[in-house]
Amino acid sequence: MLQLNDIKITHSRDLTVMIDGLSATFNRGDRAVIIGEEGNGKSTLLKYIYDPALVRDYSDCSGSVSMAGERCGYLPQSLPDESAGLTVGEFLGDGFQEALYDRDLSAFMWELGAGFAQDASGRTMSTLSGGEKVRVQLMKILSGKPTVLLLDEPSNDIDIETLEILEDIINGFSGIVLFISHDETLIRNTANTVIHIERLNRKTEPRCTVARLSYGEYVSNRYRAFEKQVMQAQNDLREKRKRDEKLRKMYQQVQSALDNVARDAPSEGRLLKKKMKSVKSAERRFEREDAEMTEIPREELAINLILRGGGVPDRKSVLDLDIPELQKQDGSGILSRNVRLSVRGPRKICITGRNGCGKTTLIRRIAEQFRERDDLRAEYMPQNYSELLDMSSTPVDVICPSWDPELRKKARNHLAALRFTADEMDHRVGGLSSGQQAKLFLLRIEMSDPNVLILDEPTRNLSPLSGPVIRQMLRSFNGAVISVSHDRRFISEVCDTVYELGPDGLSDVTQRFREDV
C-alpha cells in the first residue's frame, strides 16, 4: 500500500504553492497517471514520493508518504550524471543476470532488449541513444523486483515498439504504478486512475483531483460535468438577474411612495414601511440563496498558440534529399544507406523508426538543407532545446532581444497566452520545466512566421492537456512539416505520410501505421 497524506509542495525561490492537500491511497493493481500543465510540480511530486532529499534544494514539502513493506523502483526523467560514465554492465549489476532467469521477469527483460544489453555491456551509458537509456534503466529497475514503480516520463525517447512493451509492463505489473507521460495513447491504454494537478487563478491556487477512472473516462466526465455546471450557472445567473430586477423595481416603487406619502396619512406610511421591511427581508434572503448558487466552474486554461506562416504552394519543391550513406554523428559508422526523401507543397511528413537508427542525425541533416535557402522560411526545433535556446536568458529575452518597452510588453502578452506567470517570465530558461521550454520554443517559431517546420519530437515534453492544442496548431498550419516522432496520436492526427528509417533508407509505412493505430 502507498499512502499520500496531505502533501504540500512549495517552490523555494518564489514561494509558489504547486501542490496542496493531496491525499490518496494506492493498492496493488492501481496504475495512476499524474497529469497537469507543464511546471505544475508533477516530477517534483514523484521525486518527493521516492526520496524527499531529491527536492530539498528547490522546494519545501510537508505531509507524509507511507510505503511500509513496499520496494520502490524509480525512473528519473533523465539519466543521472553519476551514471553516465558507467558501462552498461556496471550500471545493470548482478541483479540483471538473475532477472533473466526469473519466470516473472525474463519475458519483459528480453522484450526490453536483454540481448542488446549483453552485447553493449562494455559501452558507457552516455553513448546510448535516449531510447536505449530508457530501456536499460527499466531493465535495472525491474531486476530489483520492485512492488511500486514510479516512472517519470518513461515514454520520452522510446520508439513505438518499446512504447507497446512499456504498455505491457505497466498493465502486467502486479504492484502499484505511478507515472508521468506525455504520450496520450500510452495513458489511454494503461491508466485506471488519474491524479490531476492544476494551478488556477493565474497559477495562484493549487487544486488536486484523484479520480478512479481511465483517462478517457476522466476527460469525458470532466468535460460533461464542466458543460453541465456552466449551463446551470448561466441559468442561475439569468434567474438571479430577473429576480434582482423585480426586487429593484419593487424597492423603487415602495421608496417613491414613502417619499411622497402625506404627513397626515400615518396609517398609509406604516403600511409602506412594513412593505419596505419585507423588501429588505427578501433582499437578505436572496443574498443567502446567492451564496448557494452554482458557480461558473474553474479550470486551468489551455494554451493559446496559432501558427500563421505564409504557406507553401502545392507544387513547390520543399525538399529533395539524397544521402548515399547516413553517417553517425561522430563518423564512427554508417546508420543507413540510400536515404531519399522528396517533399512537395504543404505536406505533413513524419519519420519514425527504432531507437538508435539515426532519426535525429537525419533530421539535423534535413535542417541543414534549409540554411542557404532564401525561397523558404524554415524553423528547426531540436530534441535538445539548449542547442538553440540560451538557457541563461529569460523567456522575455528569448522572445524579445530588444529592450524596447512596447516590444517587451508584447512579448509578455504572448507568454501569458502560454500560461507563463509574471515570475516565470523572468526565470532563467534553464530553470523552467522541459514542457515550458517546449512552449517557449514553439512561441519563438510562431513569431518568426515560417512556412516550413523541421521538428524533432515536438510533443515529447508537452502534457496530454497541451497536446490537442499543439496537434490542432500543426494540423491547420498551411506550410510543410517534416518531423521525427513516436507519438502515435500526433502521427495519426497531423501527418499524412509516415516513413520508417532503417538500414536501407526510408520506406513508406503510412498504411501499416494507420492499421496499427
Coordinates of C-alpha atoms in Angstrom, one line a residue:
M1 CA 0.0 0.0 0.0
L2 CA 1.2 3.5 -0.8
Q3 CA -0.4 6.4 1.1
L4 CA 0.0 10.1 0.5
N5 CA -1.2 12.2 3.4
D6 CA -1.9 16.0 3.0
I7 CA 1.1 16.6 0.6
K8 CA 2.1 20.3 0.2
I9 CA 4.9 21.4 -2.1
T10 CA 6.1 25.0 -2.3
H11 CA 8.7 26.3 -4.7
S12 CA 11.5 27.8 -2.5
R13 CA 12.5 30.6 -4.9
D14 CA 9.2 32.4 -5.3
L15 CA 7.1 30.6 -2.6
T16 CA 4.7 29.4 -5.2
V17 CA 2.5 26.6 -3.9
M18 CA 2.4 24.0 -6.6
I19 CA 0.5 21.2 -4.7
D20 CA -1.6 21.5 -1.6
G21 CA -3.7 19.0 0.3
L22 CA -3.0 15.9 -1.9
S23 CA -4.1 12.7 -0.1
A24 CA -4.7 9.3 -1.7
T25 CA -4.2 5.6 -1.1
F26 CA -3.0 3.2 -3.8
N27 CA -3.1 -0.6 -3.7
R28 CA -1.8 -3.4 -5.9
G29 CA -3.2 -3.1 -9.4
D30 CA -3.6 0.7 -9.3
R31 CA -2.0 2.3 -12.4
A32 CA -2.1 6.1 -11.7
V33 CA -1.1 8.7 -14.2
I34 CA -0.1 12.1 -13.0
I35 CA -1.3 14.8 -15.4
G36 CA -1.2 18.6 -15.4
E37 CA 0.2 21.5 -17.3
E38 CA 4.0 22.0 -17.6
G39 CA 5.6 23.4 -14.5
N40 CA 2.8 22.3 -12.1
G41 CA 5.1 20.1 -10.0
K42 CA 4.4 16.6 -11.4
S43 CA 8.1 15.5 -11.4
T44 CA 8.7 17.1 -8.0
L45 CA 5.8 15.1 -6.6
L46 CA 7.2 11.8 -7.9
K47 CA 10.7 12.6 -6.6
Y48 CA 9.3 13.5 -3.2
I49 CA 7.4 10.2 -3.0
Y50 CA 10.6 8.3 -3.8
D51 CA 13.1 10.3 -1.8
P52 CA 12.4 13.8 -0.2
A53 CA 16.2 14.5 -0.4
L54 CA 15.9 14.8 -4.2
V55 CA 13.8 18.0 -4.0
R56 CA 15.2 19.8 -0.9
D57 CA 17.4 22.1 -2.9
Y58 CA 14.4 23.8 -4.6
S59 CA 11.2 23.1 -2.7
D60 CA 9.7 23.0 0.7
C61 CA 7.5 19.9 1.3
S62 CA 5.2 18.8 4.1
G63 CA 2.8 15.9 4.6
S64 CA 3.8 12.2 4.7
V65 CA 4.4 9.3 2.4
S66 CA 3.9 5.8 3.7
M67 CA 5.2 2.7 1.8
A68 CA 5.6 0.2 4.6
G69 CA 6.8 -3.1 3.2
E70 CA 7.0 -1.9 -0.4
R71 CA 10.1 -1.9 -2.6
C72 CA 10.2 1.1 -4.8
G73 CA 11.7 1.5 -8.3
Y74 CA 12.2 5.0 -9.7
L75 CA 12.9 6.0 -13.3
P76 CA 14.0 9.7 -13.4
Q77 CA 13.2 11.9 -16.3
S78 CA 16.9 11.8 -17.4
L79 CA 19.8 9.6 -16.7
P80 CA 21.7 10.9 -13.5
D81 CA 25.1 12.4 -14.2
E82 CA 26.8 9.9 -11.9
S83 CA 25.6 7.0 -14.1
A84 CA 26.6 8.5 -17.4
G85 CA 30.2 7.2 -17.2
L86 CA 29.3 3.7 -16.1
T87 CA 29.4 0.8 -18.7
V88 CA 26.0 -0.8 -19.4
G89 CA 27.3 -3.9 -17.5
E90 CA 28.3 -1.9 -14.5
F91 CA 25.0 0.0 -14.5
L92 CA 22.9 -3.1 -14.6
G93 CA 24.9 -5.0 -12.0
D94 CA 24.5 -8.6 -10.9
G95 CA 20.7 -8.4 -10.5
F96 CA 20.3 -8.2 -14.3
Q97 CA 21.6 -11.7 -14.9
E98 CA 19.5 -13.2 -12.2
A99 CA 16.4 -11.5 -13.6
L100 CA 16.9 -13.2 -17.0
Y101 CA 16.2 -16.5 -15.3
D102 CA 13.3 -15.2 -13.2
R103 CA 10.0 -16.6 -14.5
D104 CA 8.1 -13.4 -13.8
L105 CA 10.7 -11.0 -15.2
S106 CA 12.5 -12.8 -18.1
A107 CA 9.9 -12.1 -20.7
F108 CA 9.9 -8.4 -20.1
M109 CA 13.7 -8.3 -19.9
W110 CA 14.1 -9.9 -23.3
E111 CA 11.4 -7.7 -24.8
L112 CA 13.2 -4.6 -23.5
G113 CA 16.4 -5.7 -25.1
A114 CA 18.3 -8.0 -22.8
G115 CA 20.3 -9.2 -25.9
F116 CA 21.3 -5.7 -26.7
A117 CA 22.3 -5.0 -23.1
Q118 CA 24.5 -8.1 -23.1
D119 CA 26.1 -7.1 -26.4
A120 CA 26.6 -3.5 -25.3
S121 CA 27.8 -4.3 -21.8
G122 CA 31.2 -2.6 -22.4
R123 CA 29.7 0.6 -23.8
T124 CA 29.3 3.6 -21.5
M125 CA 25.7 4.7 -20.7
S126 CA 26.4 8.2 -22.2
T127 CA 26.9 6.6 -25.7
L128 CA 23.5 5.1 -25.8
S129 CA 20.6 6.8 -27.6
G130 CA 17.8 8.3 -25.5
G131 CA 15.5 5.3 -26.0
E132 CA 18.3 2.8 -25.3
K133 CA 19.0 4.5 -22.0
V134 CA 15.3 4.2 -21.0
R135 CA 15.3 0.5 -21.9
V136 CA 18.4 -0.2 -19.9
Q137 CA 17.1 1.8 -16.9
L138 CA 13.8 -0.1 -17.0
M139 CA 15.7 -3.4 -17.0
K140 CA 17.7 -2.3 -14.0
I141 CA 14.6 -1.2 -12.1
L142 CA 12.7 -4.5 -12.9
S143 CA 15.7 -6.6 -11.9
G144 CA 15.3 -5.2 -8.4
K145 CA 11.8 -6.8 -8.2
P146 CA 10.0 -3.6 -7.0
T147 CA 6.4 -3.6 -5.8
V148 CA 6.0 0.1 -6.6
L149 CA 7.0 1.7 -9.9
L150 CA 7.5 5.5 -10.1
L151 CA 8.1 6.4 -13.7
D152 CA 8.9 10.0 -14.8
E153 CA 8.1 10.2 -18.5
P154 CA 9.2 6.7 -19.5
S155 CA 7.7 7.3 -22.9
N156 CA 10.2 10.0 -23.8
D157 CA 12.7 9.0 -26.5
I158 CA 11.5 5.4 -26.9
D159 CA 10.3 4.0 -30.2
I160 CA 6.8 2.7 -31.0
E161 CA 7.8 -0.9 -30.5
T162 CA 9.2 -0.1 -27.0
L163 CA 6.1 2.0 -26.2
E164 CA 4.0 -1.1 -26.7
I165 CA 6.3 -3.1 -24.5
L166 CA 6.0 -0.4 -21.9
E167 CA 2.2 -0.7 -22.1
D168 CA 2.5 -4.4 -21.4
I169 CA 4.8 -3.8 -18.4
I170 CA 2.5 -1.2 -16.8
N171 CA -0.6 -3.3 -17.5
G172 CA 1.0 -6.6 -16.4
F173 CA 2.7 -5.2 -13.2
S174 CA 1.2 -6.7 -10.1
G175 CA 2.1 -3.9 -7.8
I176 CA 1.4 -0.1 -7.8
V177 CA 2.4 2.1 -10.7
L178 CA 2.5 5.9 -10.6
F179 CA 3.7 7.5 -13.8
I180 CA 4.0 10.7 -15.7
S181 CA 3.7 10.6 -19.5
H182 CA 3.1 12.9 -22.4
D183 CA 2.0 10.1 -24.7
E184 CA -1.8 10.2 -24.7
T185 CA -2.1 6.8 -26.4
L186 CA 0.0 5.2 -23.6
I187 CA -2.1 6.9 -20.9
R188 CA -5.4 5.8 -22.5
N189 CA -4.2 2.2 -22.9
T190 CA -2.9 1.8 -19.3
A191 CA -4.1 4.2 -16.6
N192 CA -7.0 3.2 -14.3
T193 CA -6.6 6.2 -12.0
V194 CA -5.9 9.9 -12.8
I195 CA -4.1 12.4 -10.5
H196 CA -4.8 15.8 -11.9
I197 CA -2.6 18.7 -10.6
E198 CA -3.9 22.1 -11.5
R199 CA -3.0 25.7 -10.6
L200 CA -5.9 28.1 -11.0
N201 CA -6.4 31.8 -10.9
R202 CA -3.2 32.6 -12.8
K203 CA -1.4 29.8 -11.0
T204 CA -2.0 31.1 -7.5
E205 CA -4.5 28.5 -6.4
P206 CA -3.5 24.8 -6.5
R207 CA -6.1 22.0 -6.9
C208 CA -5.5 18.3 -6.9
T209 CA -8.1 15.7 -8.1
V210 CA -7.8 12.0 -7.7
A211 CA -10.2 10.1 -10.0
R212 CA -10.5 6.3 -10.1
L213 CA -11.2 6.3 -13.8
S214 CA -9.4 5.6 -17.0
Y215 CA -8.0 8.7 -18.7
G216 CA -10.7 8.6 -21.5
E217 CA -13.4 8.4 -18.9
Y218 CA -11.9 11.2 -16.8
V219 CA -11.6 13.6 -19.7
S220 CA -15.1 12.8 -20.9
N221 CA -16.7 13.0 -17.5
R222 CA -14.8 16.2 -16.7
Y223 CA -16.0 17.8 -20.0
R224 CA -19.6 16.8 -19.4
A225 CA -19.6 18.0 -15.8
F226 CA -18.0 21.2 -16.8
E227 CA -20.5 21.9 -19.5
K228 CA -23.4 20.9 -17.2
Q229 CA -22.2 23.2 -14.5
V230 CA -21.6 26.1 -16.9
M231 CA -25.2 25.7 -18.2
Q232 CA -26.6 25.5 -14.7
A233 CA -24.5 28.5 -13.6
Q234 CA -25.7 30.5 -16.6
N235 CA -29.4 29.6 -15.9
D236 CA -29.0 30.5 -12.2
L237 CA -27.4 33.8 -13.2
R238 CA -30.3 34.6 -15.6
E239 CA -32.8 33.8 -12.9
K240 CA -30.9 36.0 -10.4
R241 CA -30.9 38.9 -12.8
K242 CA -34.7 38.6 -13.4
R243 CA -35.3 38.3 -9.6
D244 CA -32.9 41.2 -8.8
E245 CA -34.6 43.4 -11.4
K246 CA -38.0 42.6 -10.0
L247 CA -36.8 43.4 -6.5
R248 CA -35.2 46.6 -7.6
K249 CA -38.4 47.9 -9.2
M250 CA -40.4 46.9 -6.1
Y251 CA -37.9 48.8 -3.9
Q252 CA -38.1 51.9 -6.1
Q253 CA -41.9 51.8 -6.0
V254 CA -42.1 51.5 -2.2
Q255 CA -39.3 54.1 -1.7
S256 CA -41.0 56.5 -4.0
A257 CA -44.3 56.0 -2.3
L258 CA -42.7 56.6 1.1
D259 CA -41.1 59.8 -0.2
N260 CA -44.4 61.1 -1.3
V261 CA -46.8 59.9 1.4
A262 CA -48.7 62.7 3.1
R263 CA -47.8 63.6 6.7
D264 CA -51.4 63.4 7.6
A265 CA -51.7 59.7 6.4
P266 CA -49.8 57.8 9.2
S267 CA -51.6 54.5 8.5
E268 CA -50.5 54.5 4.9
G269 CA -47.0 55.4 6.0
R270 CA -46.9 52.5 8.4
L271 CA -48.1 50.1 5.7
L272 CA -45.4 51.3 3.3
K273 CA -42.7 50.9 5.9
K274 CA -43.9 47.4 6.5
K275 CA -43.6 46.7 2.8
M276 CA -40.1 48.1 2.7
K277 CA -39.2 45.8 5.6
S278 CA -40.5 42.9 3.6
V279 CA -38.5 44.0 0.5
K280 CA -35.3 44.3 2.6
S281 CA -36.0 40.9 4.2
A282 CA -36.4 39.4 0.7
E283 CA -33.1 41.0 -0.2
R284 CA -31.3 39.4 2.7
R285 CA -32.9 36.0 1.9
F286 CA -31.8 36.3 -1.8
E287 CA -28.2 37.1 -0.6
R288 CA -28.2 33.8 1.4
E289 CA -29.6 32.0 -1.7
D290 CA -26.9 33.6 -3.9
A291 CA -24.2 32.0 -1.8
E292 CA -25.6 28.6 -2.8
M293 CA -25.8 29.4 -6.5
T294 CA -24.0 27.2 -9.0
E295 CA -20.6 28.8 -9.6
I296 CA -19.0 29.1 -13.0
P297 CA -16.6 26.1 -12.9
R298 CA -12.9 26.9 -12.9
E299 CA -10.3 25.0 -14.8
E300 CA -6.7 25.5 -15.8
L301 CA -7.0 27.2 -19.2
A302 CA -5.5 25.6 -22.3
I303 CA -2.6 27.3 -24.0
N304 CA -3.3 29.6 -26.9
L305 CA -1.0 29.2 -29.9
I306 CA -1.6 29.6 -33.6
L307 CA 0.9 29.3 -36.5
R308 CA 0.3 32.0 -39.1
G309 CA 3.0 31.1 -41.6
G310 CA 2.8 32.1 -45.2
G311 CA 2.2 28.7 -46.6
V312 CA 3.7 26.7 -49.4
P313 CA 2.2 26.3 -53.0
D314 CA 1.1 22.8 -53.8
R315 CA 3.8 22.1 -56.4
K316 CA 6.6 23.9 -54.6
S317 CA 9.7 21.8 -54.1
V318 CA 10.4 21.9 -50.4
L319 CA 13.0 19.1 -50.1
D320 CA 14.9 16.8 -52.4
L321 CA 17.2 14.7 -50.3
D322 CA 19.6 12.0 -51.4
I323 CA 22.1 10.7 -48.9
P324 CA 24.1 7.7 -50.2
E325 CA 25.4 7.0 -46.7
L326 CA 24.0 8.4 -43.4
Q327 CA 26.9 8.5 -41.1
K328 CA 26.8 8.6 -37.3
Q329 CA 27.4 12.0 -35.7
D330 CA 30.9 11.0 -34.7
G331 CA 31.7 9.4 -38.0
S332 CA 32.2 6.0 -36.5
G333 CA 29.9 4.1 -38.7
I334 CA 27.0 4.0 -41.2
L335 CA 23.4 4.3 -39.9
S336 CA 21.6 3.9 -43.2
R337 CA 22.2 3.9 -47.0
N338 CA 20.4 5.5 -49.9
V339 CA 18.2 7.8 -47.8
R340 CA 15.9 9.6 -50.3
L341 CA 13.1 12.0 -49.5
S342 CA 11.2 14.3 -51.8
V343 CA 8.6 16.8 -50.3
R344 CA 6.3 18.9 -52.5
G345 CA 3.9 21.5 -51.2
P346 CA 2.4 21.8 -47.7
R347 CA 2.8 18.1 -46.8
K348 CA 3.0 16.8 -43.2
I349 CA 5.8 14.2 -43.1
C350 CA 6.8 12.0 -40.1
I351 CA 9.9 9.9 -39.8
T352 CA 9.8 7.1 -37.3
G353 CA 12.0 4.0 -36.6
R354 CA 13.8 2.0 -33.9
N355 CA 15.9 3.7 -31.3
G356 CA 19.4 4.4 -32.5
C357 CA 18.6 4.1 -36.2
G358 CA 19.6 7.7 -36.9
K359 CA 16.4 9.7 -36.9
T360 CA 17.9 12.7 -35.1
T361 CA 21.0 12.6 -37.2
L362 CA 18.8 12.6 -40.3
I363 CA 16.5 15.5 -39.2
R364 CA 19.6 17.6 -38.5
R365 CA 20.9 16.9 -42.0
I366 CA 17.4 17.9 -43.3
A367 CA 17.6 21.2 -41.2
E368 CA 21.0 22.0 -42.7
Q369 CA 19.4 21.8 -46.2
F370 CA 17.4 25.0 -45.5
R371 CA 20.2 27.2 -44.1
E372 CA 21.1 28.6 -47.6
R373 CA 17.6 28.7 -48.9
D374 CA 16.1 32.1 -49.4
D375 CA 12.9 31.0 -51.0
L376 CA 11.6 29.3 -47.9
R377 CA 11.5 30.4 -44.2
A378 CA 12.3 27.2 -42.2
E379 CA 12.4 26.8 -38.5
Y380 CA 14.1 23.8 -36.7
M381 CA 13.1 22.5 -33.3
P382 CA 15.7 20.2 -32.0
Q383 CA 15.1 17.4 -29.4
N384 CA 17.6 19.2 -27.1
Y385 CA 16.4 22.8 -26.8
S386 CA 19.7 24.0 -25.4
E387 CA 21.1 23.6 -29.0
L388 CA 19.3 26.8 -30.0
L389 CA 18.0 28.4 -26.7
D390 CA 20.2 30.3 -24.3
M391 CA 19.5 28.6 -21.0
S392 CA 20.9 31.5 -19.0
S393 CA 18.5 34.1 -20.5
T394 CA 14.9 34.7 -19.6
P395 CA 11.8 33.8 -21.7
V396 CA 11.2 37.5 -22.3
D397 CA 14.7 37.9 -23.6
V398 CA 14.3 34.9 -25.9
I399 CA 11.1 36.3 -27.5
C400 CA 12.3 39.9 -27.5
P401 CA 16.1 40.6 -27.5
S402 CA 15.3 44.3 -27.9
W403 CA 14.9 46.5 -24.8
D404 CA 12.1 48.5 -26.4
P405 CA 9.3 48.7 -23.7
E406 CA 6.5 48.2 -26.1
L407 CA 8.0 45.2 -27.8
R408 CA 8.8 43.6 -24.4
K409 CA 5.2 44.2 -23.3
K410 CA 4.0 42.4 -26.4
A411 CA 6.4 39.5 -25.6
R412 CA 4.9 39.3 -22.1
N413 CA 1.4 39.1 -23.6
H414 CA 2.5 36.3 -25.8
L415 CA 4.0 34.4 -22.9
A416 CA 0.9 35.0 -20.8
A417 CA -1.1 33.2 -23.6
L418 CA 1.0 30.2 -23.0
R419 CA 0.2 30.4 -19.2
F420 CA 3.6 31.8 -18.1
T421 CA 3.2 33.8 -14.9
A422 CA 5.0 37.1 -14.4
D423 CA 7.6 35.4 -12.2
E424 CA 8.2 32.6 -14.7
M425 CA 8.8 35.2 -17.5
D426 CA 11.8 36.4 -15.5
H427 CA 13.1 32.9 -14.6
R428 CA 16.2 31.5 -16.3
V429 CA 15.1 29.4 -19.2
G430 CA 17.3 26.6 -17.8
G431 CA 15.2 26.6 -14.6
L432 CA 11.9 26.1 -16.4
S433 CA 10.4 22.6 -16.9
S434 CA 11.1 20.9 -20.2
G435 CA 7.4 21.4 -21.2
Q436 CA 7.7 25.2 -20.6
Q437 CA 10.9 25.3 -22.7
A438 CA 9.0 23.5 -25.5
K439 CA 6.2 26.0 -25.3
L440 CA 8.8 28.8 -25.4
F441 CA 10.4 27.3 -28.5
L442 CA 7.1 26.9 -30.2
L443 CA 6.2 30.6 -29.5
R444 CA 9.6 31.6 -30.9
I445 CA 8.8 29.6 -34.1
E446 CA 5.3 31.2 -34.3
M447 CA 6.7 34.7 -34.1
S448 CA 9.2 34.0 -36.9
D449 CA 6.4 33.5 -39.5
P450 CA 7.8 30.3 -41.1
N451 CA 6.4 28.2 -43.9
V452 CA 8.5 25.1 -43.2
L453 CA 8.9 23.4 -39.9
I454 CA 11.5 20.7 -39.1
L455 CA 10.6 19.2 -35.7
D456 CA 12.5 16.5 -33.7
E457 CA 10.0 15.0 -31.3
P458 CA 7.8 18.2 -31.0
T459 CA 5.3 16.8 -28.4
R460 CA 7.8 14.8 -26.2
N461 CA 7.7 17.3 -23.3
L462 CA 4.1 18.6 -23.7
S463 CA 1.4 17.4 -21.3
P464 CA -1.6 15.4 -22.7
L465 CA -3.6 18.5 -21.9
S466 CA -1.4 20.7 -24.2
G467 CA -1.1 18.0 -26.8
P468 CA -4.5 18.6 -28.5
V469 CA -3.7 22.3 -28.9
I470 CA -0.3 21.6 -30.5
R471 CA -1.8 18.9 -32.8
Q472 CA -4.5 21.3 -34.0
M473 CA -1.9 24.1 -34.5
L474 CA 0.3 21.9 -36.7
R475 CA -2.7 20.2 -38.5
S476 CA -4.0 23.6 -39.5
F477 CA -0.6 25.0 -40.4
N478 CA -0.6 25.8 -44.2
G479 CA 3.1 25.2 -44.6
A480 CA 5.2 22.0 -44.7
V481 CA 6.0 19.9 -41.7
I482 CA 8.9 17.4 -41.6
S483 CA 9.1 15.7 -38.2
V484 CA 10.5 12.9 -36.2
S485 CA 8.1 11.4 -33.7
H486 CA 7.0 8.3 -31.8
D487 CA 3.8 10.0 -30.6
R488 CA 1.1 7.8 -32.1
R489 CA -1.7 10.4 -31.6
F490 CA 0.4 13.1 -33.2
I491 CA 1.2 10.9 -36.2
S492 CA -2.4 9.8 -36.7
E493 CA -3.9 13.3 -36.4
V494 CA -1.3 15.5 -38.0
C495 CA 0.9 13.6 -40.5
D496 CA -0.3 12.5 -44.0
T497 CA 2.7 10.4 -44.8
V498 CA 4.8 8.2 -42.4
Y499 CA 8.3 6.9 -43.3
E500 CA 10.4 4.4 -41.3
L501 CA 14.1 4.8 -41.3
G502 CA 16.1 1.5 -41.5
P503 CA 19.5 0.3 -42.7
D504 CA 18.3 0.6 -46.3
G505 CA 16.8 4.1 -46.2
L506 CA 13.3 5.3 -45.8
S507 CA 10.3 3.1 -46.5
D508 CA 6.7 4.4 -46.7
V509 CA 4.7 2.7 -43.8
T510 CA 1.7 5.0 -43.8
Q511 CA -0.8 2.3 -44.3
R512 CA 0.7 -0.1 -41.9
F513 CA 0.9 2.6 -39.3
R514 CA -2.8 3.6 -39.8
E515 CA -3.8 -0.1 -39.3
D516 CA -1.6 -0.3 -36.1
V517 CA -3.1 2.9 -34.7

